[in-house]
Short mmCIF file of C-alpha atoms in Angstrom, two decimals:
data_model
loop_
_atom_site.label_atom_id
_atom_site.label_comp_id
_atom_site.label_asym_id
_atom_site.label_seq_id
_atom_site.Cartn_x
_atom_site.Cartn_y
_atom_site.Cartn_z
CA UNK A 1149 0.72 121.63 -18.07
CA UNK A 1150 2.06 119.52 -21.00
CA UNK A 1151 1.50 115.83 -21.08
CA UNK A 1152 5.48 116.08 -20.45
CA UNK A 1153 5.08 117.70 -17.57
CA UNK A 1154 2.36 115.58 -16.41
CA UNK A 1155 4.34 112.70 -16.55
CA UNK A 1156 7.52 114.46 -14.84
CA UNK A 1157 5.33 115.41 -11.65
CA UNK A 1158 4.08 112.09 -11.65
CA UNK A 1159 7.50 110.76 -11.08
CA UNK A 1160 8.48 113.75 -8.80
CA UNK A 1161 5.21 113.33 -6.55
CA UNK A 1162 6.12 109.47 -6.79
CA UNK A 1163 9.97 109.72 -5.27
CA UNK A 1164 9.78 110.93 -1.58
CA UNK A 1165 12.05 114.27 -1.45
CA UNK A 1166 12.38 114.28 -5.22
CA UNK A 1167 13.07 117.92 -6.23
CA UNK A 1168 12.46 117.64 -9.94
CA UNK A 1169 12.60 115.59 -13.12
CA UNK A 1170 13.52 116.65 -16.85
CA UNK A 1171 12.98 115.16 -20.35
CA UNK A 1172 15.68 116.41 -22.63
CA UNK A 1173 17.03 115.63 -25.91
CA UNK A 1174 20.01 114.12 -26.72
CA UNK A 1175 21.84 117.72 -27.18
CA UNK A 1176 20.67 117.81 -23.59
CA UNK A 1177 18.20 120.33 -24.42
CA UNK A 1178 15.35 120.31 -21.62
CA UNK A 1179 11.58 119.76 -23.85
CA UNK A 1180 10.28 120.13 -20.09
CA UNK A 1181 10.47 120.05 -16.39
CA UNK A 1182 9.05 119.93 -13.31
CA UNK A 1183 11.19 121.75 -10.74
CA UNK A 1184 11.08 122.53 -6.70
CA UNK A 1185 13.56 124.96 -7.01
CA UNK A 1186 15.51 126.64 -9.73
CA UNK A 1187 14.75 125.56 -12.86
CA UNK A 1188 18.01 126.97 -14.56
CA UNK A 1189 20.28 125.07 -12.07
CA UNK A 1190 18.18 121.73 -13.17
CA UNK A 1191 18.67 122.64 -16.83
CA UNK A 1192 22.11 123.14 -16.46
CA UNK A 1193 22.37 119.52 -14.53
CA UNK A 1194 20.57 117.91 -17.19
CA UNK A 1195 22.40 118.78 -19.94
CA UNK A 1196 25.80 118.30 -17.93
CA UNK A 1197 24.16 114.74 -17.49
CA UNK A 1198 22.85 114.73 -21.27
CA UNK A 1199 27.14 114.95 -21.33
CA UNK A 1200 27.64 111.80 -19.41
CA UNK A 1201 25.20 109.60 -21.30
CA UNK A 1202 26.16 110.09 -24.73
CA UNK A 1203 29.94 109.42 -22.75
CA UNK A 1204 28.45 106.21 -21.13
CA UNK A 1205 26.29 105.19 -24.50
CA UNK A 1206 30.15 105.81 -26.94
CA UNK A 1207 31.82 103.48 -24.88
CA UNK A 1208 29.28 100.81 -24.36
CA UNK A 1209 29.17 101.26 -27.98
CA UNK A 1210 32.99 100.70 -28.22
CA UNK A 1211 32.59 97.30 -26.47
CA UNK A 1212 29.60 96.39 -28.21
CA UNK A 1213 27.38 96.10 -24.86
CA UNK A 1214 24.82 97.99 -26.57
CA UNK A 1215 23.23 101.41 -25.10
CA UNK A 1216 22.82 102.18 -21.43
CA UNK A 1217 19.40 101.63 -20.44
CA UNK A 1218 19.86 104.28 -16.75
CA UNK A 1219 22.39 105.11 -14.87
CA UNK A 1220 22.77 106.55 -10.87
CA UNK A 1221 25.24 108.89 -9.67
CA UNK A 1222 25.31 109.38 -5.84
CA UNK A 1223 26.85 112.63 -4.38
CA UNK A 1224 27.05 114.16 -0.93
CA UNK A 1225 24.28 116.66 -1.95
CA UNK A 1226 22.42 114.97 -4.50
CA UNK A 1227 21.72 111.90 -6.52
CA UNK A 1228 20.38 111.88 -10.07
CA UNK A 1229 19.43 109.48 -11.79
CA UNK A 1230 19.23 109.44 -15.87
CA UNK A 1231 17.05 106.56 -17.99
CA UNK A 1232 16.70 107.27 -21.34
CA UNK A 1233 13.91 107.21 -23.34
CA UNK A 1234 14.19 106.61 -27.14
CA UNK A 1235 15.87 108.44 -30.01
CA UNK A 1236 18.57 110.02 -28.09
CA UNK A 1237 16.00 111.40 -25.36
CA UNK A 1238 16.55 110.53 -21.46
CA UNK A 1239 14.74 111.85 -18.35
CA UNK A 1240 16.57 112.63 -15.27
CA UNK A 1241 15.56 113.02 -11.90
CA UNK A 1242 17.09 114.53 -8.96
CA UNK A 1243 16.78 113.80 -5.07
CA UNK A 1244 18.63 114.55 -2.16
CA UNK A 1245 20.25 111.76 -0.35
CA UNK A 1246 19.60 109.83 1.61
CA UNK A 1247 17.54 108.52 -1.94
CA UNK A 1248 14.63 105.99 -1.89
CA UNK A 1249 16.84 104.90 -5.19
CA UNK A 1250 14.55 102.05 -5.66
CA UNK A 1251 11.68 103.79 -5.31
CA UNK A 1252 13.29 106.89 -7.97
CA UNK A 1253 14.28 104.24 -10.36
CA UNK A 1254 10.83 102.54 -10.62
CA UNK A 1255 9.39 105.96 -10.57
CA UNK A 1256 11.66 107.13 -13.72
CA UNK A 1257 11.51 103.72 -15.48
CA UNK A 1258 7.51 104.38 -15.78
CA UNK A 1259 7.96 107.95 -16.59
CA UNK A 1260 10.59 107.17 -19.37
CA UNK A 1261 7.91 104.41 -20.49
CA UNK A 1262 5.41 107.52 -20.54
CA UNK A 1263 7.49 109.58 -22.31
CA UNK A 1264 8.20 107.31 -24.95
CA UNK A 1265 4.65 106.41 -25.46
CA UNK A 1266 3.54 110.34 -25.66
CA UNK A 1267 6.46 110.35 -27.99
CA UNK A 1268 4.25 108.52 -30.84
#
Protein backbone atom coordinates (compact mmCIF):
# COMPACT_ATOMS: atom_id res chain seq x y z
CA UNK A 1 0.00 0.00 0.00
CA UNK A 2 1.26 3.52 -0.91
CA UNK A 3 1.60 6.15 1.72
CA UNK A 4 -1.50 7.52 -0.47
CA UNK A 5 -3.35 4.83 0.17
CA UNK A 6 -2.48 4.71 3.70
CA UNK A 7 -3.76 7.91 4.28
CA UNK A 8 -7.10 7.28 2.14
CA UNK A 9 -8.02 4.14 4.42
CA UNK A 10 -7.29 6.13 7.26
CA UNK A 11 -10.01 8.49 6.37
CA UNK A 12 -12.28 5.66 5.03
CA UNK A 13 -11.83 3.48 8.34
CA UNK A 14 -12.35 6.99 10.14
CA UNK A 15 -16.03 7.92 8.47
CA UNK A 16 -18.64 5.30 9.64
CA UNK A 17 -20.15 3.71 6.25
CA UNK A 18 -17.53 5.49 4.16
CA UNK A 19 -17.13 3.45 0.94
CA UNK A 20 -13.95 4.99 -0.36
CA UNK A 21 -11.72 8.02 -0.73
CA UNK A 22 -9.49 9.25 -3.80
CA UNK A 23 -6.54 11.67 -4.27
CA UNK A 24 -6.58 12.95 -7.80
CA UNK A 25 -5.03 15.60 -9.73
CA UNK A 26 -6.43 18.50 -10.93
CA UNK A 27 -7.19 16.77 -14.53
CA UNK A 28 -9.12 14.59 -12.11
CA UNK A 29 -6.80 11.87 -12.67
CA UNK A 30 -7.02 9.34 -9.58
CA UNK A 31 -2.87 8.99 -8.11
CA UNK A 32 -4.83 6.47 -5.70
CA UNK A 33 -7.74 5.01 -3.93
CA UNK A 34 -9.11 3.11 -1.47
CA UNK A 35 -12.41 1.58 -2.62
CA UNK A 36 -15.34 -0.84 -1.04
CA UNK A 37 -16.68 -1.43 -4.20
CA UNK A 38 -15.89 -0.63 -7.78
CA UNK A 39 -13.07 1.20 -8.20
CA UNK A 40 -13.90 2.36 -11.86
CA UNK A 41 -17.32 3.81 -10.76
CA UNK A 42 -15.20 5.89 -7.95
CA UNK A 43 -12.75 7.00 -10.63
CA UNK A 44 -15.28 8.05 -12.80
CA UNK A 45 -17.00 10.13 -9.69
CA UNK A 46 -13.86 11.70 -8.93
CA UNK A 47 -12.97 13.06 -11.94
CA UNK A 48 -16.74 14.14 -12.64
CA UNK A 49 -16.08 15.94 -9.19
CA UNK A 50 -12.38 16.98 -10.29
CA UNK A 51 -15.15 18.83 -12.99
CA UNK A 52 -17.01 20.65 -10.34
CA UNK A 53 -14.05 22.04 -8.43
CA UNK A 54 -12.08 23.60 -11.02
CA UNK A 55 -16.08 25.01 -11.84
CA UNK A 56 -16.41 26.09 -8.12
CA UNK A 57 -12.48 27.35 -7.87
CA UNK A 58 -13.18 29.71 -11.76
CA UNK A 59 -15.88 31.39 -10.25
CA UNK A 60 -14.66 32.05 -6.79
CA UNK A 61 -11.87 33.23 -8.81
CA UNK A 62 -14.22 35.54 -10.83
CA UNK A 63 -15.36 37.21 -7.57
CA UNK A 64 -12.10 37.29 -6.09
CA UNK A 65 -13.17 35.02 -2.92
CA UNK A 66 -10.14 33.12 -3.46
CA UNK A 67 -10.10 29.10 -3.96
CA UNK A 68 -12.57 26.72 -2.38
CA UNK A 69 -11.07 25.13 0.48
CA UNK A 70 -14.08 21.69 0.36
CA UNK A 71 -17.14 21.41 -0.72
CA UNK A 72 -20.35 18.74 0.12
CA UNK A 73 -22.82 17.55 -2.22
CA UNK A 74 -25.73 15.54 -0.67
CA UNK A 75 -27.75 13.12 -2.92
CA UNK A 76 -30.44 10.53 -2.30
CA UNK A 77 -27.78 7.76 -2.75
CA UNK A 78 -24.68 9.31 -1.85
CA UNK A 79 -22.78 12.23 -0.49
CA UNK A 80 -19.23 13.17 -1.45
CA UNK A 81 -17.38 15.33 -0.22
CA UNK A 82 -14.19 17.03 -2.11
CA UNK A 83 -11.23 19.17 -0.04
CA UNK A 84 -8.47 19.91 -1.95
CA UNK A 85 -5.13 19.54 -1.26
CA UNK A 86 -2.47 21.78 -2.93
CA UNK A 87 -1.37 22.40 -6.51
CA UNK A 88 -4.56 21.59 -8.16
CA UNK A 89 -4.87 18.15 -6.16
CA UNK A 90 -8.19 17.38 -3.99
CA UNK A 91 -9.30 14.17 -2.21
CA UNK A 92 -12.80 13.08 -2.26
CA UNK A 93 -14.65 10.84 -0.24
CA UNK A 94 -17.83 9.11 -0.64
CA UNK A 95 -20.56 7.84 1.94
CA UNK A 96 -23.95 6.86 1.82
CA UNK A 97 -26.45 8.97 3.54
CA UNK A 98 -27.54 9.31 6.12
CA UNK A 99 -23.55 10.91 6.40
CA UNK A 100 -21.74 11.49 9.75
CA UNK A 101 -20.75 14.79 7.50
CA UNK A 102 -18.95 16.13 10.43
CA UNK A 103 -17.28 13.31 11.19
CA UNK A 104 -16.26 12.81 6.96
CA UNK A 105 -15.19 16.36 6.86
CA UNK A 106 -12.77 16.19 9.85
CA UNK A 107 -11.76 12.86 8.56
CA UNK A 108 -10.87 14.37 4.90
CA UNK A 109 -9.53 17.70 6.28
CA UNK A 110 -6.65 15.47 8.08
CA UNK A 111 -6.24 13.27 5.14
CA UNK A 112 -5.91 16.30 2.71
CA UNK A 113 -3.38 17.68 5.48
CA UNK A 114 -1.61 14.14 4.96
CA UNK A 115 -1.59 14.28 1.54
CA UNK A 116 -0.14 17.51 1.25
CA UNK A 117 2.56 16.78 3.67
CA UNK A 118 3.55 13.32 1.73
CA UNK A 119 3.37 15.68 -1.16
CA UNK A 120 6.92 17.31 -0.11
Amino acid sequence: MTPFARILARAVADTPGAIGGAFAASDGEMVDHIAHGDPHELALLTAHYGVILANVEALLGTKHFGGARYFVVENRGLDVLVHTVAEGYYALLAVPPPAPLHQALDALATAAAALRREMR
